[in-house]
């Protein structure tokens, strides 16, 4: 069972803030069509896929020398990573400026390394041995970690 932190008032305020951030990130744009993620290099911008999104390998975020570069990856469905999938940051990219925005559930496979903030409209499940450099936020339900998951929050 999960542990609830904070007072009811603090938690209600946090939930309102997450819902607002989720709605704002979903409406960000203009967005360009998201290429297949595995093996791709993404430059700063807003990317959108109307259906579920999967990562089955590595994706690179290239800030092109701009430490303030922002990346928003939107999906109109679920987001799932295969075991061992990863993200890498180059040329000044920062985990604090990467946003994974979903309307569906998020499932990170075992051993996934993910940079950025996940803003999910549904449950988030993190597989064993995964490393998160960022935050996992959901508007509706729980974030579930495997017992052996490594957690690193920026």
Short mmCIF file of N, CA and C in Angstrom, two decimals:
data_model
loop_
_atom_site.label_atom_id
_atom_site.label_comp_id
_atom_site.label_asym_id
_atom_site.label_seq_id
_atom_site.Cartn_x
_atom_site.Cartn_y
_atom_site.Cartn_z
N UNK A 1 0.82 -1.18 0.00
CA UNK A 1 0.00 0.00 0.00
C UNK A 1 0.87 1.24 0.00
N UNK A 2 0.35 2.29 -0.63
CA UNK A 2 1.08 3.53 -0.75
C UNK A 2 1.07 4.33 0.54
N UNK A 3 1.98 5.26 0.61
CA UNK A 3 2.08 6.15 1.75
C UNK A 3 1.67 7.54 1.27
N UNK A 4 0.74 8.15 1.96
CA UNK A 4 0.30 9.48 1.60
C UNK A 4 1.04 10.49 2.46
N UNK A 5 1.64 11.47 1.80
CA UNK A 5 2.38 12.52 2.50
C UNK A 5 1.58 13.81 2.40
N UNK A 6 1.81 14.72 3.33
CA UNK A 6 1.17 16.03 3.28
C UNK A 6 -0.21 16.02 3.92
N UNK A 7 -0.71 17.21 4.15
CA UNK A 7 -2.05 17.37 4.72
C UNK A 7 -3.08 17.26 3.59
N UNK A 8 -4.35 17.03 3.93
CA UNK A 8 -5.38 17.01 2.89
C UNK A 8 -5.41 18.30 2.05
N UNK A 9 -5.20 19.44 2.70
CA UNK A 9 -5.20 20.71 1.97
C UNK A 9 -4.01 20.80 1.01
N UNK A 10 -2.83 20.40 1.48
CA UNK A 10 -1.63 20.40 0.62
C UNK A 10 -1.81 19.44 -0.56
N UNK A 11 -2.37 18.28 -0.29
CA UNK A 11 -2.57 17.29 -1.35
C UNK A 11 -3.58 17.77 -2.38
N UNK A 12 -4.64 18.42 -1.92
CA UNK A 12 -5.65 18.95 -2.86
C UNK A 12 -5.02 20.03 -3.74
N UNK A 13 -4.19 20.87 -3.16
CA UNK A 13 -3.52 21.91 -3.92
C UNK A 13 -2.55 21.32 -4.94
N UNK A 14 -1.80 20.30 -4.52
CA UNK A 14 -0.87 19.63 -5.42
C UNK A 14 -1.60 18.98 -6.58
N UNK A 15 -2.74 18.34 -6.31
CA UNK A 15 -3.54 17.71 -7.37
C UNK A 15 -4.03 18.75 -8.37
N UNK A 16 -4.48 19.90 -7.88
CA UNK A 16 -4.92 20.98 -8.77
C UNK A 16 -3.77 21.47 -9.64
N UNK A 17 -2.58 21.59 -9.05
CA UNK A 17 -1.41 22.03 -9.81
C UNK A 17 -1.02 21.03 -10.89
N UNK A 18 -1.06 19.74 -10.57
CA UNK A 18 -0.73 18.71 -11.56
C UNK A 18 -1.76 18.71 -12.69
N UNK A 19 -3.04 18.83 -12.34
CA UNK A 19 -4.08 18.87 -13.38
C UNK A 19 -3.88 20.06 -14.31
N UNK A 20 -3.51 21.22 -13.76
CA UNK A 20 -3.28 22.42 -14.57
C UNK A 20 -2.06 22.23 -15.47
N UNK A 21 -0.98 21.68 -14.92
CA UNK A 21 0.23 21.44 -15.71
C UNK A 21 -0.05 20.44 -16.83
N UNK A 22 -0.81 19.40 -16.53
CA UNK A 22 -1.16 18.38 -17.52
C UNK A 22 -1.96 19.01 -18.66
N UNK A 23 -2.97 19.79 -18.33
CA UNK A 23 -3.81 20.43 -19.35
C UNK A 23 -2.99 21.40 -20.20
N UNK A 24 -2.12 22.18 -19.57
CA UNK A 24 -1.30 23.14 -20.31
C UNK A 24 -0.32 22.42 -21.25
N UNK A 25 0.31 21.36 -20.76
CA UNK A 25 1.27 20.62 -21.60
C UNK A 25 0.57 19.91 -22.76
N UNK A 26 -0.66 19.42 -22.54
CA UNK A 26 -1.41 18.77 -23.63
C UNK A 26 -1.81 19.77 -24.70
N UNK A 27 -2.00 21.03 -24.32
CA UNK A 27 -2.44 22.02 -25.30
C UNK A 27 -1.28 22.80 -25.91
N UNK A 28 -0.05 22.51 -25.49
CA UNK A 28 1.11 23.21 -26.03
C UNK A 28 1.25 22.93 -27.52
N UNK A 29 1.77 23.89 -28.21
CA UNK A 29 1.98 23.69 -29.64
C UNK A 29 2.38 25.00 -30.28
N UNK A 30 2.49 25.01 -31.57
CA UNK A 30 2.07 23.94 -32.48
C UNK A 30 2.99 22.72 -32.37
N UNK A 31 2.42 21.58 -32.54
CA UNK A 31 3.16 20.33 -32.42
C UNK A 31 3.46 19.76 -33.80
N UNK A 32 4.57 19.05 -33.88
CA UNK A 32 4.91 18.32 -35.10
C UNK A 32 4.70 16.84 -34.83
N UNK A 33 4.51 16.08 -35.89
CA UNK A 33 4.30 14.64 -35.74
C UNK A 33 5.55 14.01 -35.13
N UNK A 34 5.32 13.13 -34.20
CA UNK A 34 6.41 12.45 -33.50
C UNK A 34 6.97 11.34 -34.38
N UNK A 35 8.29 11.33 -34.63
CA UNK A 35 8.87 10.22 -35.39
C UNK A 35 8.93 8.98 -34.50
N UNK A 36 9.17 7.81 -35.09
CA UNK A 36 9.39 6.63 -34.23
C UNK A 36 10.53 6.96 -33.26
N UNK A 37 10.32 6.68 -31.98
CA UNK A 37 11.28 7.12 -30.97
C UNK A 37 12.61 6.38 -31.00
N UNK A 38 12.57 5.07 -31.11
CA UNK A 38 13.81 4.29 -31.02
C UNK A 38 14.79 4.72 -32.11
N UNK A 39 15.98 5.14 -31.67
CA UNK A 39 17.02 5.56 -32.59
C UNK A 39 16.90 7.00 -33.04
N UNK A 40 15.90 7.72 -32.58
CA UNK A 40 15.69 9.10 -33.00
C UNK A 40 16.49 10.07 -32.13
N UNK A 41 16.74 11.24 -32.71
CA UNK A 41 17.27 12.38 -31.97
C UNK A 41 16.23 13.48 -32.08
N UNK A 42 15.73 13.92 -30.93
CA UNK A 42 14.74 14.99 -30.90
C UNK A 42 15.42 16.31 -30.57
N UNK A 43 15.06 17.35 -31.30
CA UNK A 43 15.53 18.71 -31.03
C UNK A 43 14.41 19.43 -30.28
N UNK A 44 14.69 20.58 -29.68
CA UNK A 44 13.66 21.26 -28.90
C UNK A 44 12.38 21.48 -29.70
N UNK A 45 11.24 21.29 -29.02
CA UNK A 45 9.95 21.49 -29.66
C UNK A 45 8.87 20.68 -29.00
N UNK A 46 7.70 20.75 -29.64
CA UNK A 46 6.53 20.02 -29.17
C UNK A 46 6.24 18.93 -30.20
N UNK A 47 6.13 17.71 -29.73
CA UNK A 47 5.89 16.54 -30.58
C UNK A 47 4.57 15.91 -30.17
N UNK A 48 3.82 15.40 -31.14
CA UNK A 48 2.51 14.83 -30.82
C UNK A 48 2.28 13.53 -31.59
N UNK A 49 1.69 12.59 -30.89
CA UNK A 49 1.19 11.36 -31.50
C UNK A 49 -0.20 11.12 -30.93
N UNK A 50 -1.19 10.95 -31.81
CA UNK A 50 -2.57 10.85 -31.33
C UNK A 50 -2.88 9.48 -30.71
N UNK A 51 -2.12 8.48 -31.05
CA UNK A 51 -2.35 7.13 -30.53
C UNK A 51 -1.33 6.81 -29.43
N UNK A 52 -1.39 5.59 -28.93
CA UNK A 52 -0.44 5.14 -27.90
C UNK A 52 0.99 5.26 -28.42
N UNK A 53 1.91 5.44 -27.49
CA UNK A 53 3.31 5.66 -27.82
C UNK A 53 4.16 4.59 -27.16
N UNK A 54 5.11 4.05 -27.91
CA UNK A 54 6.01 3.06 -27.36
C UNK A 54 7.46 3.42 -27.63
N UNK A 55 8.33 3.09 -26.69
CA UNK A 55 9.77 3.24 -26.85
C UNK A 55 10.39 1.87 -26.69
N UNK A 56 11.10 1.41 -27.73
CA UNK A 56 11.67 0.07 -27.71
C UNK A 56 13.19 0.08 -27.83
N UNK A 57 13.80 1.19 -27.50
CA UNK A 57 15.26 1.30 -27.57
C UNK A 57 15.68 2.59 -26.93
N UNK A 58 16.52 3.34 -27.65
CA UNK A 58 17.04 4.59 -27.10
C UNK A 58 16.56 5.78 -27.92
N UNK A 59 16.29 6.89 -27.24
CA UNK A 59 15.98 8.16 -27.89
C UNK A 59 16.88 9.21 -27.27
N UNK A 60 17.37 10.12 -28.11
CA UNK A 60 18.29 11.17 -27.66
C UNK A 60 17.61 12.53 -27.72
N UNK A 61 17.83 13.34 -26.70
CA UNK A 61 17.33 14.72 -26.68
C UNK A 61 18.53 15.65 -26.86
N UNK A 62 18.54 16.41 -27.96
CA UNK A 62 19.65 17.29 -28.31
C UNK A 62 19.20 18.74 -28.17
N UNK A 63 19.72 19.44 -27.15
CA UNK A 63 19.34 20.83 -26.90
C UNK A 63 20.06 21.81 -27.83
N UNK A 64 20.96 21.32 -28.65
CA UNK A 64 21.68 22.14 -29.62
C UNK A 64 22.37 23.33 -28.95
N UNK A 65 22.91 23.10 -27.75
CA UNK A 65 23.65 24.14 -27.04
C UNK A 65 22.81 25.11 -26.24
N UNK A 66 21.50 24.94 -26.23
CA UNK A 66 20.61 25.84 -25.49
C UNK A 66 20.21 25.18 -24.17
N UNK A 67 20.76 25.64 -23.04
CA UNK A 67 20.43 25.00 -21.76
C UNK A 67 18.97 25.21 -21.34
N UNK A 68 18.25 26.11 -22.01
CA UNK A 68 16.83 26.34 -21.70
C UNK A 68 15.90 25.63 -22.68
N UNK A 69 16.44 24.80 -23.55
CA UNK A 69 15.63 24.10 -24.55
C UNK A 69 14.58 23.24 -23.88
N UNK A 70 13.35 23.28 -24.42
CA UNK A 70 12.23 22.53 -23.87
C UNK A 70 11.75 21.51 -24.90
N UNK A 71 11.46 20.32 -24.40
CA UNK A 71 10.94 19.22 -25.21
C UNK A 71 9.62 18.78 -24.60
N UNK A 72 8.56 18.74 -25.40
CA UNK A 72 7.27 18.23 -24.93
C UNK A 72 6.86 17.11 -25.87
N UNK A 73 6.65 15.93 -25.32
CA UNK A 73 6.21 14.76 -26.10
C UNK A 73 4.81 14.43 -25.63
N UNK A 74 3.83 14.63 -26.52
CA UNK A 74 2.42 14.42 -26.18
C UNK A 74 1.92 13.14 -26.86
N UNK A 75 1.10 12.39 -26.14
CA UNK A 75 0.43 11.25 -26.76
C UNK A 75 -1.03 11.22 -26.31
N UNK A 76 -1.89 10.90 -27.25
CA UNK A 76 -3.31 10.82 -26.97
C UNK A 76 -3.72 9.47 -26.41
N UNK A 77 -2.76 8.68 -25.99
CA UNK A 77 -3.05 7.37 -25.43
C UNK A 77 -2.02 7.02 -24.36
N UNK A 78 -1.72 5.75 -24.26
CA UNK A 78 -0.77 5.25 -23.27
C UNK A 78 0.66 5.47 -23.74
N UNK A 79 1.61 5.40 -22.80
CA UNK A 79 3.03 5.46 -23.09
C UNK A 79 3.68 4.26 -22.42
N UNK A 80 4.38 3.44 -23.21
CA UNK A 80 4.99 2.22 -22.71
C UNK A 80 6.43 2.14 -23.19
N UNK A 81 7.34 1.74 -22.31
CA UNK A 81 8.71 1.47 -22.72
C UNK A 81 8.99 -0.02 -22.58
N UNK A 82 9.77 -0.54 -23.51
CA UNK A 82 10.20 -1.93 -23.43
C UNK A 82 11.33 -2.02 -22.40
N UNK A 83 11.58 -3.19 -21.91
CA UNK A 83 12.67 -3.41 -20.96
C UNK A 83 13.97 -2.88 -21.56
N UNK A 84 14.74 -2.16 -20.74
CA UNK A 84 16.04 -1.67 -21.16
C UNK A 84 16.01 -0.43 -22.04
N UNK A 85 14.87 0.14 -22.28
CA UNK A 85 14.79 1.36 -23.09
C UNK A 85 15.44 2.52 -22.34
N UNK A 86 15.87 3.55 -23.10
CA UNK A 86 16.56 4.63 -22.44
C UNK A 86 16.43 5.95 -23.18
N UNK A 87 16.67 7.02 -22.43
CA UNK A 87 16.78 8.36 -22.99
C UNK A 87 18.17 8.87 -22.66
N UNK A 88 18.75 9.66 -23.55
CA UNK A 88 20.03 10.29 -23.29
C UNK A 88 19.92 11.78 -23.61
N UNK A 89 20.73 12.56 -22.92
CA UNK A 89 20.71 14.00 -23.08
C UNK A 89 22.06 14.45 -23.63
N UNK A 90 22.01 15.32 -24.67
CA UNK A 90 23.25 15.83 -25.25
C UNK A 90 23.14 17.33 -25.50
N UNK A 91 24.30 17.96 -25.61
CA UNK A 91 24.41 19.37 -25.97
C UNK A 91 23.57 20.30 -25.10
N UNK A 92 23.59 20.05 -23.78
CA UNK A 92 22.92 20.94 -22.84
C UNK A 92 21.50 20.58 -22.49
N UNK A 93 20.98 19.50 -23.01
CA UNK A 93 19.60 19.09 -22.68
C UNK A 93 19.52 18.79 -21.18
N UNK A 94 18.37 19.12 -20.59
CA UNK A 94 18.16 18.95 -19.16
C UNK A 94 16.88 18.17 -18.89
N UNK A 95 16.95 17.22 -17.96
CA UNK A 95 15.77 16.44 -17.60
C UNK A 95 14.63 17.33 -17.13
N UNK A 96 14.96 18.46 -16.51
CA UNK A 96 13.91 19.35 -15.99
C UNK A 96 13.15 20.07 -17.10
N UNK A 97 13.63 19.97 -18.33
CA UNK A 97 12.95 20.61 -19.47
C UNK A 97 12.37 19.62 -20.46
N UNK A 98 12.21 18.36 -20.04
CA UNK A 98 11.60 17.33 -20.88
C UNK A 98 10.29 16.91 -20.22
N UNK A 99 9.22 16.90 -21.03
CA UNK A 99 7.89 16.57 -20.51
C UNK A 99 7.25 15.49 -21.37
N UNK A 100 6.89 14.39 -20.76
CA UNK A 100 6.17 13.29 -21.38
C UNK A 100 4.72 13.44 -20.94
N UNK A 101 3.80 13.72 -21.86
CA UNK A 101 2.43 14.05 -21.50
C UNK A 101 1.48 13.04 -22.15
N UNK A 102 0.73 12.32 -21.31
CA UNK A 102 -0.15 11.28 -21.82
C UNK A 102 -1.57 11.45 -21.32
N UNK A 103 -2.51 10.94 -22.11
CA UNK A 103 -3.88 10.86 -21.63
C UNK A 103 -4.14 9.48 -21.04
N UNK A 104 -3.30 8.52 -21.38
CA UNK A 104 -3.47 7.15 -20.91
C UNK A 104 -2.42 6.77 -19.88
N UNK A 105 -2.41 5.49 -19.54
CA UNK A 105 -1.49 4.96 -18.54
C UNK A 105 -0.06 4.97 -19.05
N UNK A 106 0.87 4.99 -18.11
CA UNK A 106 2.30 4.92 -18.41
C UNK A 106 2.85 3.66 -17.76
N UNK A 107 3.58 2.86 -18.56
CA UNK A 107 4.22 1.66 -18.05
C UNK A 107 5.67 1.69 -18.51
N UNK A 108 6.57 1.79 -17.55
CA UNK A 108 8.00 1.79 -17.85
C UNK A 108 8.54 0.39 -17.59
N UNK A 109 9.05 -0.24 -18.63
CA UNK A 109 9.54 -1.60 -18.52
C UNK A 109 10.77 -1.71 -17.63
N UNK A 110 11.07 -2.91 -17.19
CA UNK A 110 12.22 -3.16 -16.32
C UNK A 110 13.49 -2.59 -16.93
N UNK A 111 14.29 -1.95 -16.09
CA UNK A 111 15.59 -1.46 -16.54
C UNK A 111 15.53 -0.22 -17.42
N UNK A 112 14.37 0.43 -17.51
CA UNK A 112 14.26 1.66 -18.30
C UNK A 112 15.00 2.80 -17.60
N UNK A 113 15.67 3.64 -18.38
CA UNK A 113 16.23 4.90 -17.89
C UNK A 113 15.47 6.00 -18.59
N UNK A 114 14.78 6.84 -17.81
CA UNK A 114 13.94 7.89 -18.38
C UNK A 114 14.28 9.23 -17.75
N UNK A 115 14.55 10.22 -18.61
CA UNK A 115 14.77 11.60 -18.18
C UNK A 115 13.49 12.39 -18.43
N UNK A 116 13.13 13.25 -17.48
CA UNK A 116 12.03 14.16 -17.69
C UNK A 116 10.90 13.97 -16.69
N UNK A 117 9.90 14.84 -16.86
CA UNK A 117 8.70 14.80 -16.05
C UNK A 117 7.60 14.10 -16.82
N UNK A 118 7.02 13.07 -16.23
CA UNK A 118 5.87 12.40 -16.82
C UNK A 118 4.62 13.02 -16.21
N UNK A 119 3.74 13.53 -17.07
CA UNK A 119 2.44 14.06 -16.66
C UNK A 119 1.39 13.15 -17.28
N UNK A 120 0.82 12.28 -16.48
CA UNK A 120 -0.09 11.25 -16.98
C UNK A 120 -1.52 11.50 -16.54
N UNK A 121 -2.44 11.19 -17.44
CA UNK A 121 -3.85 11.25 -17.12
C UNK A 121 -4.37 9.95 -16.53
N UNK A 122 -3.48 9.02 -16.23
CA UNK A 122 -3.87 7.72 -15.69
C UNK A 122 -2.72 7.19 -14.83
N UNK A 123 -2.78 5.91 -14.51
CA UNK A 123 -1.79 5.28 -13.63
C UNK A 123 -0.40 5.28 -14.25
N UNK A 124 0.61 5.24 -13.38
CA UNK A 124 2.00 5.11 -13.79
C UNK A 124 2.58 3.91 -13.06
N UNK A 125 3.21 2.99 -13.82
CA UNK A 125 3.83 1.81 -13.24
C UNK A 125 5.29 1.77 -13.70
N UNK A 126 6.21 1.58 -12.75
CA UNK A 126 7.63 1.59 -13.04
C UNK A 126 8.21 0.20 -12.76
N UNK A 127 8.84 -0.38 -13.78
CA UNK A 127 9.39 -1.73 -13.66
C UNK A 127 10.67 -1.80 -12.84
N UNK A 128 11.02 -3.00 -12.44
CA UNK A 128 12.20 -3.26 -11.62
C UNK A 128 13.46 -2.74 -12.28
N UNK A 129 14.33 -2.16 -11.46
CA UNK A 129 15.63 -1.72 -11.93
C UNK A 129 15.60 -0.48 -12.80
N UNK A 130 14.48 0.20 -12.87
CA UNK A 130 14.39 1.41 -13.69
C UNK A 130 14.98 2.61 -12.95
N UNK A 131 15.45 3.57 -13.73
CA UNK A 131 16.01 4.81 -13.19
C UNK A 131 15.23 5.98 -13.78
N UNK A 132 14.71 6.81 -12.92
CA UNK A 132 13.95 7.99 -13.34
C UNK A 132 14.74 9.21 -12.91
N UNK A 133 15.12 10.03 -13.87
CA UNK A 133 15.76 11.30 -13.57
C UNK A 133 14.72 12.36 -13.91
N UNK A 134 13.90 12.70 -12.94
CA UNK A 134 12.78 13.59 -13.17
C UNK A 134 11.68 13.35 -12.17
N UNK A 135 10.43 13.50 -12.65
CA UNK A 135 9.27 13.34 -11.77
C UNK A 135 8.21 12.50 -12.46
N UNK A 136 7.39 11.83 -11.67
CA UNK A 136 6.27 11.05 -12.17
C UNK A 136 5.01 11.59 -11.52
N UNK A 137 4.14 12.22 -12.31
CA UNK A 137 2.94 12.85 -11.78
C UNK A 137 1.71 12.36 -12.53
N UNK A 138 0.68 12.02 -11.79
CA UNK A 138 -0.57 11.56 -12.40
C UNK A 138 -1.74 12.39 -11.88
N UNK A 139 -2.71 12.61 -12.75
CA UNK A 139 -3.86 13.43 -12.38
C UNK A 139 -4.94 12.65 -11.66
N UNK A 140 -4.91 11.32 -11.75
CA UNK A 140 -6.06 10.56 -11.30
C UNK A 140 -5.81 9.45 -10.29
N UNK A 141 -4.65 8.86 -10.28
CA UNK A 141 -4.49 7.63 -9.50
C UNK A 141 -3.07 7.48 -8.98
N UNK A 142 -2.58 6.26 -8.87
CA UNK A 142 -1.32 5.97 -8.21
C UNK A 142 -0.13 5.91 -9.15
N UNK A 143 1.05 6.10 -8.54
CA UNK A 143 2.33 5.77 -9.16
C UNK A 143 2.82 4.54 -8.41
N UNK A 144 3.07 3.46 -9.14
CA UNK A 144 3.46 2.20 -8.52
C UNK A 144 4.88 1.85 -8.93
N UNK A 145 5.74 1.58 -7.93
CA UNK A 145 7.12 1.19 -8.17
C UNK A 145 7.29 -0.28 -7.82
N UNK A 146 8.13 -0.96 -8.61
CA UNK A 146 8.56 -2.30 -8.23
C UNK A 146 9.45 -2.16 -7.00
N UNK A 147 9.49 -3.17 -6.16
CA UNK A 147 10.30 -3.10 -4.95
C UNK A 147 11.77 -2.82 -5.21
N UNK A 148 12.29 -3.26 -6.36
CA UNK A 148 13.71 -3.11 -6.61
C UNK A 148 14.04 -1.95 -7.54
N UNK A 149 13.08 -1.08 -7.77
CA UNK A 149 13.29 0.05 -8.66
C UNK A 149 14.25 1.05 -8.05
N UNK A 150 15.18 1.53 -8.85
CA UNK A 150 16.04 2.62 -8.43
C UNK A 150 15.30 3.92 -8.70
N UNK A 151 15.30 4.83 -7.75
CA UNK A 151 14.60 6.09 -7.95
C UNK A 151 15.57 7.24 -7.80
N UNK A 152 15.68 8.04 -8.83
CA UNK A 152 16.51 9.25 -8.79
C UNK A 152 15.65 10.40 -9.25
N UNK A 153 15.40 11.36 -8.40
CA UNK A 153 14.55 12.47 -8.78
C UNK A 153 15.35 13.75 -8.85
N UNK A 154 15.15 14.47 -9.95
CA UNK A 154 15.84 15.75 -10.16
C UNK A 154 15.07 16.87 -9.51
#
